[in-house]
Amino acid sequence: MTPIRENVYAVGAGNSLVAAVAEPARKAGAGEAPAIVILNTGIVHRVGHQRKFVVLARLLAARGLTVVRFDFAGIGDSDARQDDLPPLEGCLDDIRVVLDWLETTRGLRRFVLLGLCSGADHAIIYAGGDPRVVGAVLLDPMIPSTSRYLLHYFARRLVRPSSWLNFVTGHGRLYALIRKRLMKTKGGEDLDAPMADDERVREFLNGVYARAVDNNVQLLAVLTGATDGRQSYREQILDAFPELPLGPLLRAEFLRDCDHLFLFECDRERLNAIVVDWIETTSFRDAEDGLGKPVPSQAATFVKSMAGTIAMFGGQVI
């Protein structure tokens, strides 16, 4: 292992973003390996649940990588934004600012974005718009439901007395799905907030992943199964986007007994081992291979083009 150093920096206009950088104490040279940029999960600051991102950052830095954990504007130690950008566009702009800063101060030109849940969604949305992003680690990203997932989902609930009680009393997801279908059949208005299996959301996510494929972004998706959520098998991300050529770019892992937040130390160790192995065995492209000049604003432009879908979520990342 290589000795590391850690420092905290104020980044961006007005030094408003706070970033913690872990890196080897003696760098062999800039640009040899991509830097890892870790994104917030929801409103959880850059440390992560159970300090998981601190441990991961130090582990990767000891293997010769530069790793940055930073807080989006208004989260943790970073100041709130002073402009009128919607939350999602603001987060994308913050990512751009940090990548620009790393390029200017350290000469780094290739980046891997890593995030859990909403952090994964931010990562994949941004990844398709900036040629400097060569990889993305997606921990439990939003994935549309598939037939196999729904089969697993309802099979588990058929053996639970609480599920039958919820259905009889008009609660639960099964009742909500049936009501939604009936309302559509009768021409009524569906007042429920759209979920990942809503066709508009599917269209948005399909566009997001298509842009990442076009940008030749290597993907690592780690899905968990212990918490009743959005994933139930390893191939779900492939089945959700059958028309996209994700296979050559994607490594998918399914941790059946792991919860969404990786609460147990043994699960965090499994996760760290997967991430380290993927980074060390993946051939990342050069920053501009066949892609022309970097246009970091493309991610925000794409979001604006899908403004109707984003507005359904109050401007938040889905």
PDB file of C-alpha atoms in Angstrom:
ATOM      1  CA  MET A   1       0.000   0.000   0.000  1.00  0.00           C
ATOM      2  CA  THR A   2       1.100   3.550  -0.780  1.00  0.00           C
ATOM      3  CA  PRO A   3       1.179   6.200   1.990  1.00  0.00           C
ATOM      4  CA  ILE A   4      -1.594   8.728   1.460  1.00  0.00           C
ATOM      5  CA  ARG A   5      -2.337  12.313   2.355  1.00  0.00           C
ATOM      6  CA  GLU A   6      -5.703  13.965   2.893  1.00  0.00           C
ATOM      7  CA  ASN A   7      -6.646  17.613   2.656  1.00  0.00           C
ATOM      8  CA  VAL A   8      -9.859  19.631   2.562  1.00  0.00           C
ATOM      9  CA  TYR A   9     -10.342  22.365  -0.038  1.00  0.00           C
ATOM     10  CA  ALA A  10     -12.813  25.122  -0.785  1.00  0.00           C
ATOM     11  CA  VAL A  11     -13.715  24.861  -4.467  1.00  0.00           C
ATOM     12  CA  GLY A  12     -15.586  26.893  -7.070  1.00  0.00           C
ATOM     13  CA  ALA A  13     -16.837  30.456  -7.283  1.00  0.00           C
ATOM     14  CA  GLY A  14     -16.673  32.042  -3.865  1.00  0.00           C
ATOM     15  CA  ASN A  15     -15.051  28.854  -2.521  1.00  0.00           C
ATOM     16  CA  SER A  16     -18.554  27.612  -1.823  1.00  0.00           C
ATOM     17  CA  LEU A  17     -18.046  23.853  -2.291  1.00  0.00           C
ATOM     18  CA  VAL A  18     -16.101  21.815   0.260  1.00  0.00           C
ATOM     19  CA  ALA A  19     -14.128  18.846  -1.039  1.00  0.00           C
ATOM     20  CA  ALA A  20     -11.958  16.283   0.763  1.00  0.00           C
ATOM     21  CA  VAL A  21      -9.144  14.830  -1.342  1.00  0.00           C
ATOM     22  CA  ALA A  22      -7.345  11.579  -0.547  1.00  0.00           C
ATOM     23  CA  GLU A  23      -4.341  10.850  -2.728  1.00  0.00           C
ATOM     24  CA  PRO A  24      -0.975   9.120  -2.664  1.00  0.00           C
ATOM     25  CA  ALA A  25       1.633  11.066  -0.749  1.00  0.00           C
ATOM     26  CA  ARG A  26       3.908  10.857  -3.814  1.00  0.00           C
ATOM     27  CA  LYS A  27       2.130  10.814  -7.146  1.00  0.00           C
ATOM     28  CA  ALA A  28       3.725   8.823  -9.944  1.00  0.00           C
ATOM     29  CA  GLY A  29       2.302  11.217 -12.531  1.00  0.00           C
ATOM     30  CA  ALA A  30      -0.922  12.919 -13.544  1.00  0.00           C
ATOM     31  CA  GLY A  31      -3.385  11.331 -15.894  1.00  0.00           C
ATOM     32  CA  GLU A  32      -2.215   7.705 -15.525  1.00  0.00           C
ATOM     33  CA  ALA A  33      -5.431   6.533 -13.865  1.00  0.00           C
ATOM     34  CA  PRO A  34      -8.840   8.172 -13.567  1.00  0.00           C
ATOM     35  CA  ALA A  35      -9.674  10.106 -10.431  1.00  0.00           C
ATOM     36  CA  ILE A  36     -12.652   8.896  -8.408  1.00  0.00           C
ATOM     37  CA  VAL A  37     -15.299  11.482  -7.508  1.00  0.00           C
ATOM     38  CA  ILE A  38     -17.797  10.374  -4.842  1.00  0.00           C
ATOM     39  CA  LEU A  39     -21.213  12.067  -4.744  1.00  0.00           C
ATOM     40  CA  ASN A  40     -23.631  12.693  -1.863  1.00  0.00           C
ATOM     41  CA  THR A  41     -26.470  10.285  -1.127  1.00  0.00           C
ATOM     42  CA  GLY A  42     -29.533  12.475  -0.689  1.00  0.00           C
ATOM     43  CA  ILE A  43     -28.806  14.953   2.084  1.00  0.00           C
ATOM     44  CA  VAL A  44     -26.121  12.772   3.693  1.00  0.00           C
ATOM     45  CA  HIS A  45     -22.791  14.622   3.656  1.00  0.00           C
ATOM     46  CA  ARG A  46     -19.592  13.443   2.001  1.00  0.00           C
ATOM     47  CA  VAL A  47     -18.643  11.013   4.803  1.00  0.00           C
ATOM     48  CA  GLY A  48     -21.480   8.647   3.877  1.00  0.00           C
ATOM     49  CA  HIS A  49     -23.436   6.216   6.039  1.00  0.00           C
ATOM     50  CA  GLN A  50     -21.152   4.522   8.594  1.00  0.00           C
ATOM     51  CA  ARG A  51     -18.280   6.571   7.094  1.00  0.00           C
ATOM     52  CA  LYS A  52     -18.281   4.148   4.167  1.00  0.00           C
ATOM     53  CA  PHE A  53     -16.988   6.715   1.680  1.00  0.00           C
ATOM     54  CA  VAL A  54     -14.119   7.771   3.950  1.00  0.00           C
ATOM     55  CA  VAL A  55     -12.922   4.177   4.201  1.00  0.00           C
ATOM     56  CA  LEU A  56     -13.342   3.566   0.465  1.00  0.00           C
ATOM     57  CA  ALA A  57     -11.546   6.799  -0.451  1.00  0.00           C
ATOM     58  CA  ARG A  58      -8.532   5.927   1.698  1.00  0.00           C
ATOM     59  CA  LEU A  59      -8.452   2.381   0.354  1.00  0.00           C
ATOM     60  CA  LEU A  60      -8.380   3.595  -3.242  1.00  0.00           C
ATOM     61  CA  ALA A  61      -5.845   6.342  -2.490  1.00  0.00           C
ATOM     62  CA  ALA A  62      -3.527   3.734  -0.989  1.00  0.00           C
ATOM     63  CA  ARG A  63      -3.672   2.013  -4.373  1.00  0.00           C
ATOM     64  CA  GLY A  64      -2.412   5.124  -6.143  1.00  0.00           C
ATOM     65  CA  LEU A  65      -5.669   6.884  -7.035  1.00  0.00           C
ATOM     66  CA  THR A  66      -6.879  10.414  -6.370  1.00  0.00           C
ATOM     67  CA  VAL A  67     -10.278  10.288  -4.663  1.00  0.00           C
ATOM     68  CA  VAL A  68     -12.518  13.288  -4.029  1.00  0.00           C
ATOM     69  CA  ARG A  69     -15.531  13.424  -1.740  1.00  0.00           C
ATOM     70  CA  PHE A  70     -17.422  16.695  -1.944  1.00  0.00           C
ATOM     71  CA  ASP A  71     -20.706  18.129  -0.715  1.00  0.00           C
ATOM     72  CA  PHE A  72     -23.258  19.453  -3.173  1.00  0.00           C
ATOM     73  CA  ALA A  73     -24.309  23.053  -2.547  1.00  0.00           C
ATOM     74  CA  GLY A  74     -26.467  23.288   0.562  1.00  0.00           C
ATOM     75  CA  ILE A  75     -25.381  19.894   1.937  1.00  0.00           C
ATOM     76  CA  GLY A  76     -22.822  19.247   4.662  1.00  0.00           C
ATOM     77  CA  ASP A  77     -20.170  21.977   4.715  1.00  0.00           C
ATOM     78  CA  SER A  78     -20.929  23.493   1.305  1.00  0.00           C
ATOM     79  CA  ASP A  79     -22.745  26.811   1.062  1.00  0.00           C
ATOM     80  CA  ALA A  80     -26.198  27.012  -0.470  1.00  0.00           C
ATOM     81  CA  ARG A  81     -26.470  28.118  -4.088  1.00  0.00           C
ATOM     82  CA  GLN A  82     -27.021  31.797  -4.789  1.00  0.00           C
ATOM     83  CA  ASP A  83     -28.562  31.331  -8.232  1.00  0.00           C
ATOM     84  CA  ASP A  84     -31.913  30.091  -9.506  1.00  0.00           C
ATOM     85  CA  LEU A  85     -30.816  26.726 -10.892  1.00  0.00           C
ATOM     86  CA  PRO A  86     -33.244  23.872 -10.095  1.00  0.00           C
ATOM     87  CA  PRO A  87     -31.822  21.249  -7.687  1.00  0.00           C
ATOM     88  CA  LEU A  88     -30.873  18.690 -10.350  1.00  0.00           C
ATOM     89  CA  GLU A  89     -29.210  21.195 -12.663  1.00  0.00           C
ATOM     90  CA  GLY A  90     -27.429  22.659  -9.652  1.00  0.00           C
ATOM     91  CA  CYS A  91     -25.977  19.257  -8.710  1.00  0.00           C
ATOM     92  CA  LEU A  92     -24.797  18.681 -12.285  1.00  0.00           C
ATOM     93  CA  ASP A  93     -23.141  22.094 -12.258  1.00  0.00           C
ATOM     94  CA  ASP A  94     -21.419  21.270  -8.953  1.00  0.00           C
ATOM     95  CA  ILE A  95     -19.969  18.096 -10.490  1.00  0.00           C
ATOM     96  CA  ARG A  96     -18.651  20.124 -13.428  1.00  0.00           C
ATOM     97  CA  VAL A  97     -17.055  22.655 -11.067  1.00  0.00           C
ATOM     98  CA  VAL A  98     -15.222  19.931  -9.133  1.00  0.00           C
ATOM     99  CA  LEU A  99     -14.006  18.189 -12.301  1.00  0.00           C
ATOM    100  CA  ASP A 100     -12.813  21.515 -13.715  1.00  0.00           C
ATOM    101  CA  TRP A 101     -10.965  22.193 -10.469  1.00  0.00           C
ATOM    102  CA  LEU A 102      -9.257  18.793 -10.510  1.00  0.00           C
ATOM    103  CA  GLU A 103      -8.203  19.312 -14.117  1.00  0.00           C
ATOM    104  CA  THR A 104      -6.829  22.787 -13.395  1.00  0.00           C
ATOM    105  CA  THR A 105      -5.030  21.991 -10.142  1.00  0.00           C
ATOM    106  CA  ARG A 106      -3.836  18.420 -10.791  1.00  0.00           C
ATOM    107  CA  GLY A 107      -3.920  17.971 -14.537  1.00  0.00           C
ATOM    108  CA  LEU A 108      -6.430  15.131 -14.263  1.00  0.00           C
ATOM    109  CA  ARG A 109      -8.457  14.491 -17.417  1.00  0.00           C
ATOM    110  CA  ARG A 110     -10.329  11.250 -16.694  1.00  0.00           C
ATOM    111  CA  PHE A 111     -12.890  10.675 -13.974  1.00  0.00           C
ATOM    112  CA  VAL A 112     -15.040   7.933 -12.498  1.00  0.00           C
ATOM    113  CA  LEU A 113     -18.186   9.108 -10.700  1.00  0.00           C
ATOM    114  CA  LEU A 114     -19.446   7.010  -7.779  1.00  0.00           C
ATOM    115  CA  GLY A 115     -22.728   7.332  -5.923  1.00  0.00           C
ATOM    116  CA  LEU A 116     -25.370   5.488  -3.924  1.00  0.00           C
ATOM    117  CA  CYS A 117     -29.094   5.865  -4.671  1.00  0.00           C
ATOM    118  CA  SER A 118     -29.621   9.507  -5.711  1.00  0.00           C
ATOM    119  CA  GLY A 119     -25.844   9.829  -5.989  1.00  0.00           C
ATOM    120  CA  ALA A 120     -25.885   7.021  -8.556  1.00  0.00           C
ATOM    121  CA  ASP A 121     -28.659   8.795 -10.464  1.00  0.00           C
ATOM    122  CA  HIS A 122     -26.681  12.038 -10.501  1.00  0.00           C
ATOM    123  CA  ALA A 123     -23.617  10.113 -11.686  1.00  0.00           C
ATOM    124  CA  ILE A 124     -25.273   8.393 -14.645  1.00  0.00           C
ATOM    125  CA  ILE A 125     -27.108  11.554 -15.727  1.00  0.00           C
ATOM    126  CA  TYR A 126     -23.887  13.577 -15.775  1.00  0.00           C
ATOM    127  CA  ALA A 127     -21.758  10.796 -17.265  1.00  0.00           C
ATOM    128  CA  GLY A 128     -23.289  11.065 -20.716  1.00  0.00           C
ATOM    129  CA  GLY A 129     -22.541  14.767 -21.117  1.00  0.00           C
ATOM    130  CA  ASP A 130     -18.851  15.137 -20.257  1.00  0.00           C
ATOM    131  CA  PRO A 131     -16.188  13.242 -22.257  1.00  0.00           C
ATOM    132  CA  ARG A 132     -13.866  13.413 -19.256  1.00  0.00           C
ATOM    133  CA  VAL A 133     -16.112  10.906 -17.446  1.00  0.00           C
ATOM    134  CA  VAL A 134     -14.857   7.456 -18.406  1.00  0.00           C
ATOM    135  CA  GLY A 135     -16.617   5.395 -15.742  1.00  0.00           C
ATOM    136  CA  ALA A 136     -19.463   5.369 -13.232  1.00  0.00           C
ATOM    137  CA  VAL A 137     -20.059   3.212 -10.163  1.00  0.00           C
ATOM    138  CA  LEU A 138     -23.807   2.983  -9.571  1.00  0.00           C
ATOM    139  CA  LEU A 139     -24.871   1.663  -6.169  1.00  0.00           C
ATOM    140  CA  ASP A 140     -28.606   0.887  -6.249  1.00  0.00           C
ATOM    141  CA  PRO A 141     -29.524   3.354  -8.996  1.00  0.00           C
ATOM    142  CA  MET A 142     -33.123   3.825 -10.097  1.00  0.00           C
ATOM    143  CA  ILE A 143     -33.996   1.046 -12.521  1.00  0.00           C
ATOM    144  CA  PRO A 144     -37.415   0.559 -14.145  1.00  0.00           C
ATOM    145  CA  SER A 145     -39.343  -2.522 -13.094  1.00  0.00           C
ATOM    146  CA  THR A 146     -39.175  -5.601 -15.289  1.00  0.00           C
ATOM    147  CA  SER A 147     -41.513  -8.573 -15.569  1.00  0.00           C
ATOM    148  CA  ARG A 148     -39.053 -10.746 -13.669  1.00  0.00           C
ATOM    149  CA  TYR A 149     -38.706  -8.139 -10.933  1.00  0.00           C
ATOM    150  CA  LEU A 150     -42.472  -7.848 -10.494  1.00  0.00           C
ATOM    151  CA  LEU A 151     -42.763 -11.628 -10.328  1.00  0.00           C
ATOM    152  CA  HIS A 152     -40.207 -11.685  -7.521  1.00  0.00           C
ATOM    153  CA  TYR A 153     -41.830  -8.720  -5.788  1.00  0.00           C
ATOM    154  CA  PHE A 154     -45.353 -10.107  -5.630  1.00  0.00           C
ATOM    155  CA  ALA A 155     -44.242 -13.697  -4.965  1.00  0.00           C
ATOM    156  CA  ARG A 156     -42.572 -12.522  -1.755  1.00  0.00           C
ATOM    157  CA  ARG A 157     -45.692 -10.689  -0.682  1.00  0.00           C
ATOM    158  CA  LEU A 158     -48.106 -13.516  -1.331  1.00  0.00           C
ATOM    159  CA  VAL A 159     -46.673 -15.364   1.669  1.00  0.00           C
ATOM    160  CA  ARG A 160     -46.861 -12.353   4.013  1.00  0.00           C
ATOM    161  CA  PRO A 161     -50.054 -11.882   6.081  1.00  0.00           C
ATOM    162  CA  SER A 162     -49.330  -8.147   6.293  1.00  0.00           C
ATOM    163  CA  SER A 163     -49.491  -7.869   2.497  1.00  0.00           C
ATOM    164  CA  TRP A 164     -52.967  -9.401   2.415  1.00  0.00           C
ATOM    165  CA  LEU A 165     -54.083  -7.074   5.226  1.00  0.00           C
ATOM    166  CA  ASN A 166     -52.804  -4.059   3.292  1.00  0.00           C
ATOM    167  CA  PHE A 167     -54.637  -5.188   0.176  1.00  0.00           C
ATOM    168  CA  VAL A 168     -57.942  -5.794   2.011  1.00  0.00           C
ATOM    169  CA  THR A 169     -57.727  -2.379   3.667  1.00  0.00           C
ATOM    170  CA  GLY A 170     -56.820  -0.614   0.407  1.00  0.00           C
ATOM    171  CA  HIS A 171     -53.131  -0.068   1.077  1.00  0.00           C
ATOM    172  CA  GLY A 172     -49.923  -1.381  -0.386  1.00  0.00           C
ATOM    173  CA  ARG A 173     -48.318  -1.393  -3.813  1.00  0.00           C
ATOM    174  CA  LEU A 174     -50.471  -4.164  -5.314  1.00  0.00           C
ATOM    175  CA  TYR A 175     -53.659  -2.221  -4.581  1.00  0.00           C
ATOM    176  CA  ALA A 176     -52.073   0.973  -5.896  1.00  0.00           C
ATOM    177  CA  LEU A 177     -51.066  -0.694  -9.176  1.00  0.00           C
ATOM    178  CA  ILE A 178     -54.549  -2.151  -9.686  1.00  0.00           C
ATOM    179  CA  ARG A 179     -56.162   1.213  -8.931  1.00  0.00           C
ATOM    180  CA  LYS A 180     -53.769   2.913 -11.333  1.00  0.00           C
ATOM    181  CA  ARG A 181     -54.669   0.493 -14.130  1.00  0.00           C
ATOM    182  CA  LEU A 182     -58.379   0.938 -13.482  1.00  0.00           C
ATOM    183  CA  MET A 183     -58.104   4.724 -13.536  1.00  0.00           C
ATOM    184  CA  LYS A 184     -56.276   4.606 -16.870  1.00  0.00           C
ATOM    185  CA  THR A 185     -58.891   2.240 -18.293  1.00  0.00           C
ATOM    186  CA  LYS A 186     -61.695   4.579 -17.246  1.00  0.00           C
ATOM    187  CA  GLY A 187     -59.863   7.635 -18.578  1.00  0.00           C
ATOM    188  CA  GLY A 188     -59.409   9.088 -15.129  1.00  0.00           C
ATOM    189  CA  GLU A 189     -56.472  11.203 -14.019  1.00  0.00           C
ATOM    190  CA  ASP A 190     -53.677   9.444 -12.202  1.00  0.00           C
ATOM    191  CA  LEU A 191     -52.742  11.661  -9.282  1.00  0.00           C
ATOM    192  CA  ASP A 192     -49.995   9.438  -7.905  1.00  0.00           C
ATOM    193  CA  ALA A 193     -46.405  10.576  -8.257  1.00  0.00           C
ATOM    194  CA  PRO A 194     -44.759   8.681 -11.131  1.00  0.00           C
ATOM    195  CA  MET A 195     -42.378   5.898 -10.223  1.00  0.00           C
ATOM    196  CA  ALA A 196     -39.588   4.163 -12.121  1.00  0.00           C
ATOM    197  CA  ASP A 197     -42.057   2.036 -14.104  1.00  0.00           C
ATOM    198  CA  ASP A 198     -43.942   5.092 -15.381  1.00  0.00           C
ATOM    199  CA  GLU A 199     -43.459   5.319 -19.146  1.00  0.00           C
ATOM    200  CA  ARG A 200     -42.243   8.908 -18.948  1.00  0.00           C
ATOM    201  CA  VAL A 201     -39.630   7.942 -16.400  1.00  0.00           C
ATOM    202  CA  ARG A 202     -38.604   4.952 -18.492  1.00  0.00           C
ATOM    203  CA  GLU A 203     -38.101   7.281 -21.438  1.00  0.00           C
ATOM    204  CA  PHE A 204     -35.954   9.611 -19.353  1.00  0.00           C
ATOM    205  CA  LEU A 205     -33.813   6.804 -17.915  1.00  0.00           C
ATOM    206  CA  ASN A 206     -33.442   5.162 -21.306  1.00  0.00           C
ATOM    207  CA  GLY A 207     -32.124   8.460 -22.662  1.00  0.00           C
ATOM    208  CA  VAL A 208     -29.741   8.805 -19.725  1.00  0.00           C
ATOM    209  CA  TYR A 209     -28.202   5.371 -20.256  1.00  0.00           C
ATOM    210  CA  ALA A 210     -28.151   5.806 -24.047  1.00  0.00           C
ATOM    211  CA  ARG A 211     -26.050   8.960 -23.615  1.00  0.00           C
ATOM    212  CA  ALA A 212     -23.647   7.104 -21.304  1.00  0.00           C
ATOM    213  CA  VAL A 213     -23.278   4.373 -23.932  1.00  0.00           C
ATOM    214  CA  ASP A 214     -22.596   6.995 -26.616  1.00  0.00           C
ATOM    215  CA  ASN A 215     -19.947   8.493 -24.328  1.00  0.00           C
ATOM    216  CA  ASN A 216     -18.370   5.027 -23.956  1.00  0.00           C
ATOM    217  CA  VAL A 217     -18.632   5.135 -20.153  1.00  0.00           C
ATOM    218  CA  GLN A 218     -17.629   1.956 -18.342  1.00  0.00           C
ATOM    219  CA  LEU A 219     -20.307   1.049 -15.784  1.00  0.00           C
ATOM    220  CA  LEU A 220     -20.278  -0.893 -12.534  1.00  0.00           C
ATOM    221  CA  ALA A 221     -23.756  -1.457 -11.086  1.00  0.00           C
ATOM    222  CA  VAL A 222     -23.985  -2.945  -7.583  1.00  0.00           C
ATOM    223  CA  LEU A 223     -27.550  -3.894  -6.677  1.00  0.00           C
ATOM    224  CA  THR A 224     -28.770  -5.012  -3.260  1.00  0.00           C
ATOM    225  CA  GLY A 225     -31.564  -7.415  -2.395  1.00  0.00           C
ATOM    226  CA  ALA A 226     -32.072  -7.486   1.368  1.00  0.00           C
ATOM    227  CA  THR A 227     -34.224  -4.353   1.452  1.00  0.00           C
ATOM    228  CA  ASP A 228     -37.523  -4.551  -0.452  1.00  0.00           C
ATOM    229  CA  GLY A 229     -36.735  -2.001  -3.094  1.00  0.00           C
ATOM    230  CA  ARG A 230     -36.185  -1.639  -6.807  1.00  0.00           C
ATOM    231  CA  GLN A 231     -33.881  -4.565  -7.617  1.00  0.00           C
ATOM    232  CA  SER A 232     -34.238  -8.308  -7.193  1.00  0.00           C
ATOM    233  CA  TYR A 233     -31.711  -9.863  -9.600  1.00  0.00           C
ATOM    234  CA  ARG A 234     -28.386  -9.079 -11.279  1.00  0.00           C
ATOM    235  CA  GLU A 235     -29.567  -8.780 -14.882  1.00  0.00           C
ATOM    236  CA  GLN A 236     -32.383  -6.341 -14.090  1.00  0.00           C
ATOM    237  CA  ILE A 237     -30.464  -3.328 -15.374  1.00  0.00           C
ATOM    238  CA  LEU A 238     -29.942  -5.112 -18.719  1.00  0.00           C
ATOM    239  CA  ASP A 239     -33.574  -6.242 -18.957  1.00  0.00           C
ATOM    240  CA  ALA A 240     -34.803  -2.721 -18.176  1.00  0.00           C
ATOM    241  CA  PHE A 241     -33.058  -1.300 -21.262  1.00  0.00           C
ATOM    242  CA  PRO A 242     -33.190  -4.157 -23.785  1.00  0.00           C
ATOM    243  CA  GLU A 243     -32.552  -1.936 -26.821  1.00  0.00           C
ATOM    244  CA  LEU A 244     -29.306  -0.481 -25.460  1.00  0.00           C
ATOM    245  CA  PRO A 245     -25.923  -2.199 -25.997  1.00  0.00           C
ATOM    246  CA  LEU A 246     -24.991  -2.025 -22.317  1.00  0.00           C
ATOM    247  CA  GLY A 247     -23.393  -5.472 -22.170  1.00  0.00           C
ATOM    248  CA  PRO A 248     -19.841  -4.595 -23.306  1.00  0.00           C
ATOM    249  CA  LEU A 249     -19.690  -1.605 -20.953  1.00  0.00           C
ATOM    250  CA  LEU A 250     -21.445  -3.014 -17.886  1.00  0.00           C
ATOM    251  CA  ARG A 251     -20.389  -5.142 -14.964  1.00  0.00           C
ATOM    252  CA  ALA A 252     -23.360  -5.893 -12.724  1.00  0.00           C
ATOM    253  CA  GLU A 253     -23.205  -7.379  -9.231  1.00  0.00           C
ATOM    254  CA  PHE A 254     -26.177  -8.434  -7.103  1.00  0.00           C
ATOM    255  CA  LEU A 255     -25.673  -8.703  -3.329  1.00  0.00           C
ATOM    256  CA  ARG A 256     -28.785 -10.643  -2.346  1.00  0.00           C
ATOM    257  CA  ASP A 257     -28.353 -10.403   1.430  1.00  0.00           C
ATOM    258  CA  CYS A 258     -27.060  -6.816   1.545  1.00  0.00           C
ATOM    259  CA  ASP A 259     -29.267  -3.872   2.553  1.00  0.00           C
ATOM    260  CA  HIS A 260     -29.563  -0.634   0.597  1.00  0.00           C
ATOM    261  CA  LEU A 261     -27.208   1.351   2.861  1.00  0.00           C
ATOM    262  CA  PHE A 262     -24.553  -1.355   3.334  1.00  0.00           C
ATOM    263  CA  LEU A 263     -25.064  -1.106   7.072  1.00  0.00           C
ATOM    264  CA  PHE A 264     -23.017  -4.174   8.021  1.00  0.00           C
ATOM    265  CA  GLU A 265     -19.242  -4.011   7.907  1.00  0.00           C
ATOM    266  CA  CYS A 266     -19.013  -7.313   6.038  1.00  0.00           C
ATOM    267  CA  ASP A 267     -21.202  -5.867   3.259  1.00  0.00           C
ATOM    268  CA  ARG A 268     -19.106  -2.718   3.039  1.00  0.00           C
ATOM    269  CA  GLU A 269     -15.981  -4.865   2.746  1.00  0.00           C
ATOM    270  CA  ARG A 270     -17.611  -6.837  -0.093  1.00  0.00           C
ATOM    271  CA  LEU A 271     -18.525  -3.592  -1.808  1.00  0.00           C
ATOM    272  CA  ASN A 272     -15.020  -2.168  -1.451  1.00  0.00           C
ATOM    273  CA  ALA A 273     -13.481  -5.339  -2.882  1.00  0.00           C
ATOM    274  CA  ILE A 274     -15.811  -5.189  -5.907  1.00  0.00           C
ATOM    275  CA  VAL A 275     -15.057  -1.515  -6.570  1.00  0.00           C
ATOM    276  CA  VAL A 276     -11.286  -1.991  -6.240  1.00  0.00           C
ATOM    277  CA  ASP A 277     -11.310  -5.028  -8.531  1.00  0.00           C
ATOM    278  CA  TRP A 278     -13.417  -3.246 -11.165  1.00  0.00           C
ATOM    279  CA  ILE A 279     -11.211  -0.154 -11.204  1.00  0.00           C
ATOM    280  CA  GLU A 280      -7.994  -2.165 -11.384  1.00  0.00           C
ATOM    281  CA  THR A 281      -9.207  -4.524 -14.140  1.00  0.00           C
ATOM    282  CA  THR A 282     -11.175  -2.111 -16.360  1.00  0.00           C
ATOM    283  CA  SER A 283      -9.633  -0.511 -19.444  1.00  0.00           C
ATOM    284  CA  PHE A 284     -10.871   3.070 -19.437  1.00  0.00           C
ATOM    285  CA  ARG A 285     -10.692   5.057 -22.644  1.00  0.00           C
ATOM    286  CA  ASP A 286      -8.790   8.297 -23.065  1.00  0.00           C
ATOM    287  CA  ALA A 287     -10.714  11.465 -22.271  1.00  0.00           C
ATOM    288  CA  GLU A 288     -11.501  12.475 -25.834  1.00  0.00           C
ATOM    289  CA  ASP A 289     -11.273   9.229 -27.819  1.00  0.00           C
ATOM    290  CA  GLY A 290     -13.542   9.805 -30.791  1.00  0.00           C
ATOM    291  CA  LEU A 291     -15.639  12.296 -28.878  1.00  0.00           C
ATOM    292  CA  GLY A 292     -14.370  15.711 -29.926  1.00  0.00           C
ATOM    293  CA  LYS A 293     -14.073  18.578 -27.509  1.00  0.00           C
ATOM    294  CA  PRO A 294     -15.524  18.274 -23.984  1.00  0.00           C
ATOM    295  CA  VAL A 295     -18.881  19.947 -23.552  1.00  0.00           C
ATOM    296  CA  PRO A 296     -19.609  19.604 -19.814  1.00  0.00           C
ATOM    297  CA  SER A 297     -22.873  21.529 -20.124  1.00  0.00           C
ATOM    298  CA  GLN A 298     -24.447  18.773 -22.229  1.00  0.00           C
ATOM    299  CA  ALA A 299     -25.799  16.975 -19.172  1.00  0.00           C
ATOM    300  CA  ALA A 300     -27.684  20.081 -18.047  1.00  0.00           C
ATOM    301  CA  THR A 301     -28.900  20.643 -21.609  1.00  0.00           C
ATOM    302  CA  PHE A 302     -30.276  17.112 -21.711  1.00  0.00           C
ATOM    303  CA  VAL A 303     -32.061  17.655 -18.392  1.00  0.00           C
ATOM    304  CA  LYS A 304     -33.641  20.836 -19.751  1.00  0.00           C
ATOM    305  CA  SER A 305     -34.858  18.913 -22.789  1.00  0.00           C
ATOM    306  CA  MET A 306     -36.643  16.548 -20.401  1.00  0.00           C
ATOM    307  CA  ALA A 307     -38.036  19.388 -18.289  1.00  0.00           C
ATOM    308  CA  GLY A 308     -41.563  17.974 -18.317  1.00  0.00           C
ATOM    309  CA  THR A 309     -40.445  14.705 -16.772  1.00  0.00           C
ATOM    310  CA  ILE A 310     -38.154  16.383 -14.240  1.00  0.00           C
ATOM    311  CA  ALA A 311     -40.953  18.775 -13.221  1.00  0.00           C
ATOM    312  CA  MET A 312     -43.027  15.796 -12.092  1.00  0.00           C
ATOM    313  CA  PHE A 313     -40.435  15.256  -9.378  1.00  0.00           C
ATOM    314  CA  GLY A 314     -40.332  18.864  -8.223  1.00  0.00           C
ATOM    315  CA  GLY A 315     -37.006  19.407  -9.985  1.00  0.00           C
ATOM    316  CA  GLN A 316     -35.326  16.661  -7.966  1.00  0.00           C
ATOM    317  CA  VAL A 317     -33.293  13.840  -9.393  1.00  0.00           C
ATOM    318  CA  ILE A 318     -35.467  10.748  -9.752  1.00  0.00           C
TER     319      ILE A 318
END
